[in-house]
Short mmCIF file of N, CA and C in Angstrom, two decimals:
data_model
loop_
_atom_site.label_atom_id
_atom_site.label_comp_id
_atom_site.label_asym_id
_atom_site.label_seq_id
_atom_site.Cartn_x
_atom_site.Cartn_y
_atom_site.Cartn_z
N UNK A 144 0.85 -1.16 0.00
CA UNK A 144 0.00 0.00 0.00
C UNK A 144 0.91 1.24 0.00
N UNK A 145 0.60 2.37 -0.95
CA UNK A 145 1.60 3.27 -0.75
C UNK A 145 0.93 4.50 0.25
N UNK A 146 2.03 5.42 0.34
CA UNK A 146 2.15 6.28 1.65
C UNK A 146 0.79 6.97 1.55
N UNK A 147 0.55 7.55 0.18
CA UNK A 147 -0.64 8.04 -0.22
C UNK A 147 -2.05 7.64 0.46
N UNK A 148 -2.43 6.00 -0.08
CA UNK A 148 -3.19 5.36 0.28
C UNK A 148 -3.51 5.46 1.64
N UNK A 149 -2.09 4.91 2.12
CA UNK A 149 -2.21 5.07 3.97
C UNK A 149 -2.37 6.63 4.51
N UNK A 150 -2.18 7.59 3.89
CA UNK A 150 -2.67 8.74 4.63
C UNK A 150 -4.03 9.29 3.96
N UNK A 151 -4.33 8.82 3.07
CA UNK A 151 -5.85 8.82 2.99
C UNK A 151 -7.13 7.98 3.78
N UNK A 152 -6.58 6.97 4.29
CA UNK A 152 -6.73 5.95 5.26
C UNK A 152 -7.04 6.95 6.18
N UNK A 153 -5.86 7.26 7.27
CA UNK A 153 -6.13 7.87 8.24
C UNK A 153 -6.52 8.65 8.17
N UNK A 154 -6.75 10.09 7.36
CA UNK A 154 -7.08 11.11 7.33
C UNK A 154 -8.86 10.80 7.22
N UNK A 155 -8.66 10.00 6.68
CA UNK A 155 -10.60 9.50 6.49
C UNK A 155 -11.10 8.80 7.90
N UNK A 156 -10.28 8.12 8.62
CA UNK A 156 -10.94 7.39 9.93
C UNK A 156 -10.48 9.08 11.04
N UNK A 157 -9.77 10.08 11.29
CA UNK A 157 -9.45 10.80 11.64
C UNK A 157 -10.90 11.23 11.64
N UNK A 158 -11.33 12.34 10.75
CA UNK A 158 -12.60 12.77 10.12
C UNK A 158 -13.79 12.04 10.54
N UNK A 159 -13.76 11.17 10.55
CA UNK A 159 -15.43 10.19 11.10
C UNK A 159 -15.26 10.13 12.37
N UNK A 160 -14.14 9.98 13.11
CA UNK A 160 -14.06 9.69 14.80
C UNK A 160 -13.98 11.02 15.51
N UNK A 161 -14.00 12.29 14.58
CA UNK A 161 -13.69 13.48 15.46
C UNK A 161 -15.34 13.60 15.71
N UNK A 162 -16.00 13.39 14.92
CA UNK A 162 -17.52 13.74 15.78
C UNK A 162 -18.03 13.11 16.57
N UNK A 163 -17.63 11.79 16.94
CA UNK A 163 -17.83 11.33 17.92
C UNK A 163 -17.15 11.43 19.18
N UNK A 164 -15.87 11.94 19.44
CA UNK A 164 -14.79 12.81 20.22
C UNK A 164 -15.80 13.83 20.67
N UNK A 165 -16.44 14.81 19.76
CA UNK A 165 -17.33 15.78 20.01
C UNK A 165 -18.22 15.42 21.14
N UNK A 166 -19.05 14.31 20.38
CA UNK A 166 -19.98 13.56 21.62
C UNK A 166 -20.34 13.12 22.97
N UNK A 167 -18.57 12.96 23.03
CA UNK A 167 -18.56 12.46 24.29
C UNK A 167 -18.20 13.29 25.13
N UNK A 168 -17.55 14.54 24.99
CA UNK A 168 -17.35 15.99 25.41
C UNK A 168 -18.76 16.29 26.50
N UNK A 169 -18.03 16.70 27.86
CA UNK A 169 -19.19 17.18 28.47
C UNK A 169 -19.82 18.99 28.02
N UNK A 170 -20.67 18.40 27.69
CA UNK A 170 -21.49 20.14 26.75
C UNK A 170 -22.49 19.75 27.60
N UNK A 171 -22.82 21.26 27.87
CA UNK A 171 -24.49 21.43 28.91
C UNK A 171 -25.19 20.90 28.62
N UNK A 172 -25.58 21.10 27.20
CA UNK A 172 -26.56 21.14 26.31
C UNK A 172 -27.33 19.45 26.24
N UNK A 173 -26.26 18.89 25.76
CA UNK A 173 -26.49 17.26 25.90
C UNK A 173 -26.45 16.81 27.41
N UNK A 174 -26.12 17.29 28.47
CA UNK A 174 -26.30 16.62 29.85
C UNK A 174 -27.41 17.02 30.17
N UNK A 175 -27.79 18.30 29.97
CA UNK A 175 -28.97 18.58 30.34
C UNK A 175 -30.48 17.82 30.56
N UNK A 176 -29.90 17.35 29.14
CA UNK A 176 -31.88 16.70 28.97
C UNK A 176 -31.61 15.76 29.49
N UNK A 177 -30.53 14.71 29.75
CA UNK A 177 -30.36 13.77 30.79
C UNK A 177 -31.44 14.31 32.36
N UNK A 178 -30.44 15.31 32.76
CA UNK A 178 -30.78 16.11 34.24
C UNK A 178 -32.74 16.79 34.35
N UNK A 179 -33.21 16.72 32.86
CA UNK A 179 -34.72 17.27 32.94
C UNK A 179 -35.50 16.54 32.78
N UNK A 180 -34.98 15.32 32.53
CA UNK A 180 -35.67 13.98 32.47
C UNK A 180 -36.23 13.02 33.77
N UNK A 181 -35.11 13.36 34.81
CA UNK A 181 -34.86 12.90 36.17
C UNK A 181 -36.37 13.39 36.72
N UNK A 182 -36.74 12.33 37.88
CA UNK A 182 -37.50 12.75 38.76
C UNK A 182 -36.92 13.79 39.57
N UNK A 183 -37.85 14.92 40.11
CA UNK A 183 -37.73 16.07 40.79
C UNK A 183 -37.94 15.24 42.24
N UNK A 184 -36.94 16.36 43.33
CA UNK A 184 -36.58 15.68 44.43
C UNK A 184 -37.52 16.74 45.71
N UNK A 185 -37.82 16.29 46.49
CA UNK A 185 -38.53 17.33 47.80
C UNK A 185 -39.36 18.18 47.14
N UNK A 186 -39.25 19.30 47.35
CA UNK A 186 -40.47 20.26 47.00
C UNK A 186 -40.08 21.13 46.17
N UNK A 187 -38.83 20.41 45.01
CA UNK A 187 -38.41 21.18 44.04
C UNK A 187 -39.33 21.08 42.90
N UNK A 188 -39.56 21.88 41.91
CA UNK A 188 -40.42 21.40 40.77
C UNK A 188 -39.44 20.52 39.61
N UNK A 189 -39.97 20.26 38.87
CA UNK A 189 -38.99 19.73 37.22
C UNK A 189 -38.30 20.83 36.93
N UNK A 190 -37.08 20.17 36.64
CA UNK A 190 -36.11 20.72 36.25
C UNK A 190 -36.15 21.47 35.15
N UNK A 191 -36.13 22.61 34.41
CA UNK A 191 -36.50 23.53 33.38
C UNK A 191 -34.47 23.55 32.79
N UNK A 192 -34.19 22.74 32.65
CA UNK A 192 -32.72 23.84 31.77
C UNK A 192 -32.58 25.13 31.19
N UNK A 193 -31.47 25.78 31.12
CA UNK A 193 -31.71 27.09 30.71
C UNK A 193 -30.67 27.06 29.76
N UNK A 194 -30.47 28.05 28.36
CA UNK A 194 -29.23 28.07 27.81
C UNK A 194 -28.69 29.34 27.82
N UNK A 195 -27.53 29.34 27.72
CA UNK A 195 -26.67 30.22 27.70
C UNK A 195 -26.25 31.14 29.53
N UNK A 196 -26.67 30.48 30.41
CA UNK A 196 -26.15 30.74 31.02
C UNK A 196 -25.07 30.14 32.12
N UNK A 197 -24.89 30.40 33.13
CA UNK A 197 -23.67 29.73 33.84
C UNK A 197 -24.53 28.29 34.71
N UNK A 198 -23.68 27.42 34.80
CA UNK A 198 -24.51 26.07 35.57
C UNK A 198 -23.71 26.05 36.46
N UNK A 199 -24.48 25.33 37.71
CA UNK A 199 -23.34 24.47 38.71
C UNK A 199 -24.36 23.36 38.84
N UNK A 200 -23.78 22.21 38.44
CA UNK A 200 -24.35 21.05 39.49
C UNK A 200 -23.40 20.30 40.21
N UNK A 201 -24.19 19.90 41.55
CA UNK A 201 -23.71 18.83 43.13
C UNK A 201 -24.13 17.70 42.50
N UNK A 202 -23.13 16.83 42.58
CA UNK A 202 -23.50 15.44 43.08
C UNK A 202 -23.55 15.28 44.24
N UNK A 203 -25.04 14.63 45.19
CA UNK A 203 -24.73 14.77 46.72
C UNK A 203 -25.64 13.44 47.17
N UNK A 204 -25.98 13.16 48.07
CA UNK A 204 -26.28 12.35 48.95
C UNK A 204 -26.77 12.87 50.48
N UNK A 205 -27.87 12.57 50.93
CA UNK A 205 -28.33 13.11 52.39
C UNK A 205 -27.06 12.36 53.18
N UNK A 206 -27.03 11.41 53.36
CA UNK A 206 -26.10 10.90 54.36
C UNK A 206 -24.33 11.44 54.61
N UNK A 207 -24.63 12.23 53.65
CA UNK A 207 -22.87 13.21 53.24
C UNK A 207 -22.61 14.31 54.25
N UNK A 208 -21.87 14.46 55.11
CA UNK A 208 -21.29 15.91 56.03
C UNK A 208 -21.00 16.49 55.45
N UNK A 209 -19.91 16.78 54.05
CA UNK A 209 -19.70 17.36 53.16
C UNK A 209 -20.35 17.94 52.12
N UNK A 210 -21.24 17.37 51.75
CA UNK A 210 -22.43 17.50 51.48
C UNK A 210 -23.34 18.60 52.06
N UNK A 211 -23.71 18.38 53.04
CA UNK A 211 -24.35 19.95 54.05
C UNK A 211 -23.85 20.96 54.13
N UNK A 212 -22.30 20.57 53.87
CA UNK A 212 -21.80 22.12 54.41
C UNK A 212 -21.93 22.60 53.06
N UNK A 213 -21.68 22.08 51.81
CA UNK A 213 -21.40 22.55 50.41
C UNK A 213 -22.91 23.41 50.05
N UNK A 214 -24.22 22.38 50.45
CA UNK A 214 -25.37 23.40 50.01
C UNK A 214 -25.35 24.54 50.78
N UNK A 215 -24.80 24.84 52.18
CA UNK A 215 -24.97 26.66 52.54
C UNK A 215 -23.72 27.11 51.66
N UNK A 216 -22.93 26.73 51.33
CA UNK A 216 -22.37 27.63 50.26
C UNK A 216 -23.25 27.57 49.24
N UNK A 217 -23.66 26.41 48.42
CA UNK A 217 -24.76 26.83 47.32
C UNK A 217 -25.74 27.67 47.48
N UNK A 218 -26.75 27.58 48.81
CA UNK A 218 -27.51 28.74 48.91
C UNK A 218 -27.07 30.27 49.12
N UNK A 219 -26.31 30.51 49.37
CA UNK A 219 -25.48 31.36 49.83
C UNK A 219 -24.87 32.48 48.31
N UNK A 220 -24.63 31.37 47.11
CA UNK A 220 -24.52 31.67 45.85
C UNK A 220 -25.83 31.92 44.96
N UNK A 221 -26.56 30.73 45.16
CA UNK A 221 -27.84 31.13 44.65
C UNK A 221 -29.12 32.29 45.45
N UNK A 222 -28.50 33.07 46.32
CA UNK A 222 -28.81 34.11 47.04
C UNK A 222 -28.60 35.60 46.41
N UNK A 223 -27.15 35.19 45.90
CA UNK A 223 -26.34 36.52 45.29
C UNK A 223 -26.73 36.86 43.88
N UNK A 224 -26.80 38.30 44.11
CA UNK A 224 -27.74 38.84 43.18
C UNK A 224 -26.15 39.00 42.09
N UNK A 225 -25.10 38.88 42.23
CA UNK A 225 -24.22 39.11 40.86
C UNK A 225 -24.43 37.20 40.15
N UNK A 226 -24.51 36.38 40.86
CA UNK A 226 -25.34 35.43 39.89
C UNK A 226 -26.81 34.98 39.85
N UNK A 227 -27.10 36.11 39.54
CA UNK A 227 -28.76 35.49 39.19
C UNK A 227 -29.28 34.59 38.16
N UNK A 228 -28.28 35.39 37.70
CA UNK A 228 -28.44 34.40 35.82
C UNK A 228 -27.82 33.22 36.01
N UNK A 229 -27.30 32.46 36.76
CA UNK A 229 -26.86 30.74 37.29
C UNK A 229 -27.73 30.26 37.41
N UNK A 230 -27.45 29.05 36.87
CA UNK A 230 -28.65 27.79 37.41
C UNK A 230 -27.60 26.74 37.89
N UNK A 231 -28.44 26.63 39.36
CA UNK A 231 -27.92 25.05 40.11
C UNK A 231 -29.28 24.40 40.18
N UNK A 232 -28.17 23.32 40.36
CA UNK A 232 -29.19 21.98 40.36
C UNK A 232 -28.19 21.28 40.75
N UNK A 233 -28.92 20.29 42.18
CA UNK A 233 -28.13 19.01 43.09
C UNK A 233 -28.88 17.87 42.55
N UNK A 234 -27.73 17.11 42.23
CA UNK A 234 -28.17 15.42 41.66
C UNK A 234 -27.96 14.57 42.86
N UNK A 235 -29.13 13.83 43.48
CA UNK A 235 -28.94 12.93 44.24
C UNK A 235 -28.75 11.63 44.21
N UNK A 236 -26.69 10.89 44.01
CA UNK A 236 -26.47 10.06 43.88
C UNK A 236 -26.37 8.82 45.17
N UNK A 237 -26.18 7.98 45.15
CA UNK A 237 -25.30 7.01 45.94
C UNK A 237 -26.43 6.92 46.87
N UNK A 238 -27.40 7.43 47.01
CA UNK A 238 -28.34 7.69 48.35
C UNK A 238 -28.29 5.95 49.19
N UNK A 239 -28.77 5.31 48.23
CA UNK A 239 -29.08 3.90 49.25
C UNK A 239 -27.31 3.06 49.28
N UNK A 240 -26.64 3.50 49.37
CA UNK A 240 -25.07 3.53 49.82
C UNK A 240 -25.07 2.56 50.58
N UNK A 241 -24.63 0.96 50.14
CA UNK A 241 -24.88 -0.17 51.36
C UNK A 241 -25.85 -0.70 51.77
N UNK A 242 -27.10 -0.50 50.19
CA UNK A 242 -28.16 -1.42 50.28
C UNK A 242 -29.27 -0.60 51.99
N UNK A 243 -28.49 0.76 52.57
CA UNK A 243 -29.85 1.23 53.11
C UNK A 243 -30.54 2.06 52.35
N UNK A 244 -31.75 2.16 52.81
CA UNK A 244 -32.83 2.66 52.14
C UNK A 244 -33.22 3.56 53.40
N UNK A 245 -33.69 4.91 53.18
CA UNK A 245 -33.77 5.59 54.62
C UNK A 245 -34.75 6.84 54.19
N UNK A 246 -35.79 6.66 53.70
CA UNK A 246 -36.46 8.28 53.19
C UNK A 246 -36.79 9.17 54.39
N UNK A 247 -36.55 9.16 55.53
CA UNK A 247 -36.77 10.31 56.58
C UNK A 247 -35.11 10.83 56.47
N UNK A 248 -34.42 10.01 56.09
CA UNK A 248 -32.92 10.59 56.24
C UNK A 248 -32.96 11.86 55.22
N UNK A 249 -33.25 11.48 54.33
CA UNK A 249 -33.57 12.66 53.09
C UNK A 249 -34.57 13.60 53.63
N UNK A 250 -35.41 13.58 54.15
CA UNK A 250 -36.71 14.89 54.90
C UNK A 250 -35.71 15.41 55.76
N UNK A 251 -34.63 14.90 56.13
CA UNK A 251 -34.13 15.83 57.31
C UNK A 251 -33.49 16.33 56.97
N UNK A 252 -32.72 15.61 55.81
CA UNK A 252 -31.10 16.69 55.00
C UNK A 252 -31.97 17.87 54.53
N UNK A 253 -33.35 17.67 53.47
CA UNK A 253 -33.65 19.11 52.71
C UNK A 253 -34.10 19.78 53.81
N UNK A 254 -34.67 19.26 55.01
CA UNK A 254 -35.08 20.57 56.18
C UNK A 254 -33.46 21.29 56.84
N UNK A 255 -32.80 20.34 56.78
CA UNK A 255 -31.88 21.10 57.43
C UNK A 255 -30.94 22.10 56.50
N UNK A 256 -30.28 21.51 55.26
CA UNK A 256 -30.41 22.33 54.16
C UNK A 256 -31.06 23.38 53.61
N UNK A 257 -32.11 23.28 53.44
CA UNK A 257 -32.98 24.03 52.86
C UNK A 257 -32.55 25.02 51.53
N UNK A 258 -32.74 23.90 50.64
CA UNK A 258 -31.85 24.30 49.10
C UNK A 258 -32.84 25.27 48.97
N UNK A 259 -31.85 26.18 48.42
CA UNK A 259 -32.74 27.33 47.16
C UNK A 259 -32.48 27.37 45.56
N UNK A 260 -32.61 26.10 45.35
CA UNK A 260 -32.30 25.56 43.77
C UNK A 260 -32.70 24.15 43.45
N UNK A 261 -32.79 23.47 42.41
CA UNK A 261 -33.16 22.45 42.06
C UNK A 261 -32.79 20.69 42.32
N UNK A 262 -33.52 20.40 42.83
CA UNK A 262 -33.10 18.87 43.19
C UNK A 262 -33.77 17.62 42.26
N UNK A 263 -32.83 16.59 41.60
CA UNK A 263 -33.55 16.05 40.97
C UNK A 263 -32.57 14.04 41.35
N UNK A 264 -33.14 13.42 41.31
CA UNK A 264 -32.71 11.81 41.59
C UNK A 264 -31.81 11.21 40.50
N UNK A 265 -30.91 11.23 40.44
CA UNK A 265 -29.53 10.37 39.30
C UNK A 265 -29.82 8.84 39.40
N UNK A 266 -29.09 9.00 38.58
CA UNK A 266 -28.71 7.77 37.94
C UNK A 266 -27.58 7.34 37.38
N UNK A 267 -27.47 6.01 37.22
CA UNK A 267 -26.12 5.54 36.84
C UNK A 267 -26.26 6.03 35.25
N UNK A 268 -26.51 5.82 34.43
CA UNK A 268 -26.81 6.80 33.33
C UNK A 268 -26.02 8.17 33.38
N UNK A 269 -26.96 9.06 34.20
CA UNK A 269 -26.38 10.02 34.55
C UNK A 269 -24.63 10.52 35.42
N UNK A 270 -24.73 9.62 36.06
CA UNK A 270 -23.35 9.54 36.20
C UNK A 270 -21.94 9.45 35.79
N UNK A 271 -22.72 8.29 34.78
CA UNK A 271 -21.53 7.74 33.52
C UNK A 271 -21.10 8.99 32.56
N UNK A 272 -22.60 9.51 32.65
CA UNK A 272 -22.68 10.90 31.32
C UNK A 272 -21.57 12.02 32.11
N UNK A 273 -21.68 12.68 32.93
CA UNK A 273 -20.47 13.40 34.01
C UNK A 273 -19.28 13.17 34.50
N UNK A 274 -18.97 12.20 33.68
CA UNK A 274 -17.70 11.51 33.94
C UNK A 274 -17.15 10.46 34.83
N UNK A 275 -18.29 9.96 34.92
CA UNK A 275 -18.53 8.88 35.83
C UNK A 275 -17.70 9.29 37.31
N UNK A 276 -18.85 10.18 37.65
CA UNK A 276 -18.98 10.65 39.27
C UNK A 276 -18.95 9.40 40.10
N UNK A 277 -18.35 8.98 41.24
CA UNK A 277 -17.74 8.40 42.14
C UNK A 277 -17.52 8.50 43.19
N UNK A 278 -17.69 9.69 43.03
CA UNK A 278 -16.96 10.34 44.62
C UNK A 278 -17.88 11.36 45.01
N UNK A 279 -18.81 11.96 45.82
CA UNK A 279 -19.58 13.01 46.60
C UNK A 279 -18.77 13.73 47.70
N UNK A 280 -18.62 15.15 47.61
CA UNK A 280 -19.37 15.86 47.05
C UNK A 280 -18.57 16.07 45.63
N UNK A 281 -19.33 16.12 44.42
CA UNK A 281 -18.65 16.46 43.10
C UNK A 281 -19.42 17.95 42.51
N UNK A 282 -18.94 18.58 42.06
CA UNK A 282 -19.17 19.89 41.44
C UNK A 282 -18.78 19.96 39.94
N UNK A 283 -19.96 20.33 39.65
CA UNK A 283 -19.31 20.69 37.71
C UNK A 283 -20.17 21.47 37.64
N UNK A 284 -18.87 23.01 37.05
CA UNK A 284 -19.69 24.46 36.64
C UNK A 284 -18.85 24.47 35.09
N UNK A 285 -20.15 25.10 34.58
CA UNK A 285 -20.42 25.03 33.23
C UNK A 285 -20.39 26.32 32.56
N UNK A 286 -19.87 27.21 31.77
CA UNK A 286 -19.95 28.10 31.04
C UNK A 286 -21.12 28.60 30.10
N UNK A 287 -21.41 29.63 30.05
CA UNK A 287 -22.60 30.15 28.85
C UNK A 287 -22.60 29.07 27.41
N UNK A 288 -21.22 29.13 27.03
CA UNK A 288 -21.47 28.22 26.25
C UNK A 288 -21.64 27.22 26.25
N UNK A 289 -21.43 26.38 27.26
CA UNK A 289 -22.05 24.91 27.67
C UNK A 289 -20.88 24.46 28.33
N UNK A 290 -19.62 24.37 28.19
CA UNK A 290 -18.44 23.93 28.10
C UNK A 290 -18.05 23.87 29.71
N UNK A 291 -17.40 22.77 29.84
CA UNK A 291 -17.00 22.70 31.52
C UNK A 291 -16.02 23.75 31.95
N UNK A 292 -16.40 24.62 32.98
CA UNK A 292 -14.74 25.46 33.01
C UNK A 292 -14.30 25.02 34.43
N UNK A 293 -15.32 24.45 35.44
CA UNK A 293 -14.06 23.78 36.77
C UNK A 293 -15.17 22.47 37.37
N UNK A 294 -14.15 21.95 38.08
CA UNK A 294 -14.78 20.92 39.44
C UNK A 294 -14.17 20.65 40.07
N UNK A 295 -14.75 19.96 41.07
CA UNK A 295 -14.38 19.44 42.19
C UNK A 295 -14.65 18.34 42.86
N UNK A 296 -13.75 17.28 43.24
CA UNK A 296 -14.22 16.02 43.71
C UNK A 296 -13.76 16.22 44.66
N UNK A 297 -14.84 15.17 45.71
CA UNK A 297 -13.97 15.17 46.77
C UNK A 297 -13.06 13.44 47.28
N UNK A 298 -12.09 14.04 47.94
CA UNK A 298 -11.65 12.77 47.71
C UNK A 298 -10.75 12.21 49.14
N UNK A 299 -11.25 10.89 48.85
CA UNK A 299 -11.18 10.29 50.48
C UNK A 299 -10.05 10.64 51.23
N UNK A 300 -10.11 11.02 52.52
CA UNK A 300 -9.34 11.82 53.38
C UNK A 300 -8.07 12.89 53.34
N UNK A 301 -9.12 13.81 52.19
CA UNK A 301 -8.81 14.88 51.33
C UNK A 301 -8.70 15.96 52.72
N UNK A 302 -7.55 17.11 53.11
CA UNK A 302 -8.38 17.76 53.91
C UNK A 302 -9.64 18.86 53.25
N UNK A 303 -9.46 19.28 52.20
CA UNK A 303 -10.73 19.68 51.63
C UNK A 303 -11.71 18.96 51.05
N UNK A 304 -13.06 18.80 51.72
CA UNK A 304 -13.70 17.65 51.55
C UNK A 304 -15.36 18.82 50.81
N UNK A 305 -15.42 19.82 50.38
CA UNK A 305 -15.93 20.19 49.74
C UNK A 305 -15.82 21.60 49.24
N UNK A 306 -16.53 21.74 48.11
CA UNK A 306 -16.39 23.00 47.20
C UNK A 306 -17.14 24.35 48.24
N UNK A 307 -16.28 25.28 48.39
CA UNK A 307 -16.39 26.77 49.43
C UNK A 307 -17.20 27.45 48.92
N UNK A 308 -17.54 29.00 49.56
CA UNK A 308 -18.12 29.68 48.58
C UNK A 308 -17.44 30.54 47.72
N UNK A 309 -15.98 30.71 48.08
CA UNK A 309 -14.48 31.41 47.23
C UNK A 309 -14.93 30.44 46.13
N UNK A 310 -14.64 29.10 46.08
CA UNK A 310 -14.23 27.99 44.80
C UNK A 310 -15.51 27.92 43.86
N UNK A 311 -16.62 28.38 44.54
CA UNK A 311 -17.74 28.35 43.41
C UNK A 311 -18.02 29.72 42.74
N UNK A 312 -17.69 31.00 43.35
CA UNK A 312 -17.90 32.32 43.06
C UNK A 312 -17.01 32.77 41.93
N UNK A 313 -15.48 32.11 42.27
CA UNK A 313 -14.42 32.19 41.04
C UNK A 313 -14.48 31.45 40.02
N UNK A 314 -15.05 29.72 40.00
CA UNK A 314 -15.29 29.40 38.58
C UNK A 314 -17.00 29.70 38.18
N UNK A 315 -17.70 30.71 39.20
CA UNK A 315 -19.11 31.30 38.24
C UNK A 315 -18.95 32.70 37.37
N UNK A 316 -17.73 33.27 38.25
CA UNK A 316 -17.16 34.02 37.18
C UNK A 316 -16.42 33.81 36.23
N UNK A 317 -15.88 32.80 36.00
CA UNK A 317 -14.97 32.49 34.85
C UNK A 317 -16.08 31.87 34.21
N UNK A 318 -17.01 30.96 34.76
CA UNK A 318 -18.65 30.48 33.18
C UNK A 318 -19.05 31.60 33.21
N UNK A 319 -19.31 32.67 33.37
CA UNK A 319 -19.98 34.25 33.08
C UNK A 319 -19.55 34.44 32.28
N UNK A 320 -18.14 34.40 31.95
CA UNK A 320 -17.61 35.09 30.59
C UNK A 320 -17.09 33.67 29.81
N UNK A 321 -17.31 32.79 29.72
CA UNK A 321 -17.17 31.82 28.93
C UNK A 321 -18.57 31.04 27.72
#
């Protein structure tokens, strides 16, 4: 086969696999309808996506310490009037963690919490789609244009065991102008 051949070869399998490269790219846009599809959690309504503006979503769990402290920073953000135009939304993974099942455990996290943003029930689906989340508390903020610009995992006997309200305010300003 000459050199020709073979770089027409690749240049042609190059070309067909870059749109699927595309695909698998976390873009808002395509996670989204994953996240509006989900059952709505406590006394949040369905999830409405929005475009073009800045996202944050939690991966969280009631049974998480890290977890609690991260939503008063989320409310705390979704309070502030320089991001109004943000949309959060907490995905509730891992919940039955060891085969328990506990639904008053969850009535007590959103009373004690008391999100001021959207809660909706994950899935392994959904998980896989985010990069196959693993670890709680996880954070992914998203840019106007859809595009991931930070996160945060947390990670086992990390001393930072969740996202602040410094670490979410600086990458909502960097998705503001992205």
């Amino acid at each position: 086969m000459s050199w020709i051949s073979r770089a027409v070869i690749v240049f042609a399998v190059f070309f067909t696999l870059l749109p699927l490269a595309r695909a698998g790219d976390s873009d808002w846009q395509v996670l989204s309808r994953l996240l509006a599809g989900s059952p709505a959690l406590g006394d949040s309504g369905a999830f409405t996506p929005g475009e073009g503006q800045p996202v944050v979503v939690t991966f969280f769990a009631s049974w998480c310490p890290p977890c609690t402290d991260e939503f008063a920073h989320l409310n705390k953000i979704a309070a502030n009037p320089e991001f109004a135009d943000a949309q959060i939304v907490g995905v509730n993974v891992f919940e039955d963690f060891g085969g328990v099942k506990d639904p008053e455990r969850m009535v007590a996290f959103l009373e004690r919490t008391d999100p001021r943003f959207d809660l909706v029930t994950g899935s392994p689906d959904i998980r896989a789609a985010f990069g196959n989340v693993t670890r709680i508390p996880t954070v992914v903020v998203y840019g106007r244009s859809g595009r991931e610009v930070w996160r945060f995992i947390h990670v086992k006997d990390a001393e930072k065991t969740h996202a602040n309200e410094t670490d979410l305010v600086d990458a909502l300003k960097r998705a503001q102008s992205q």
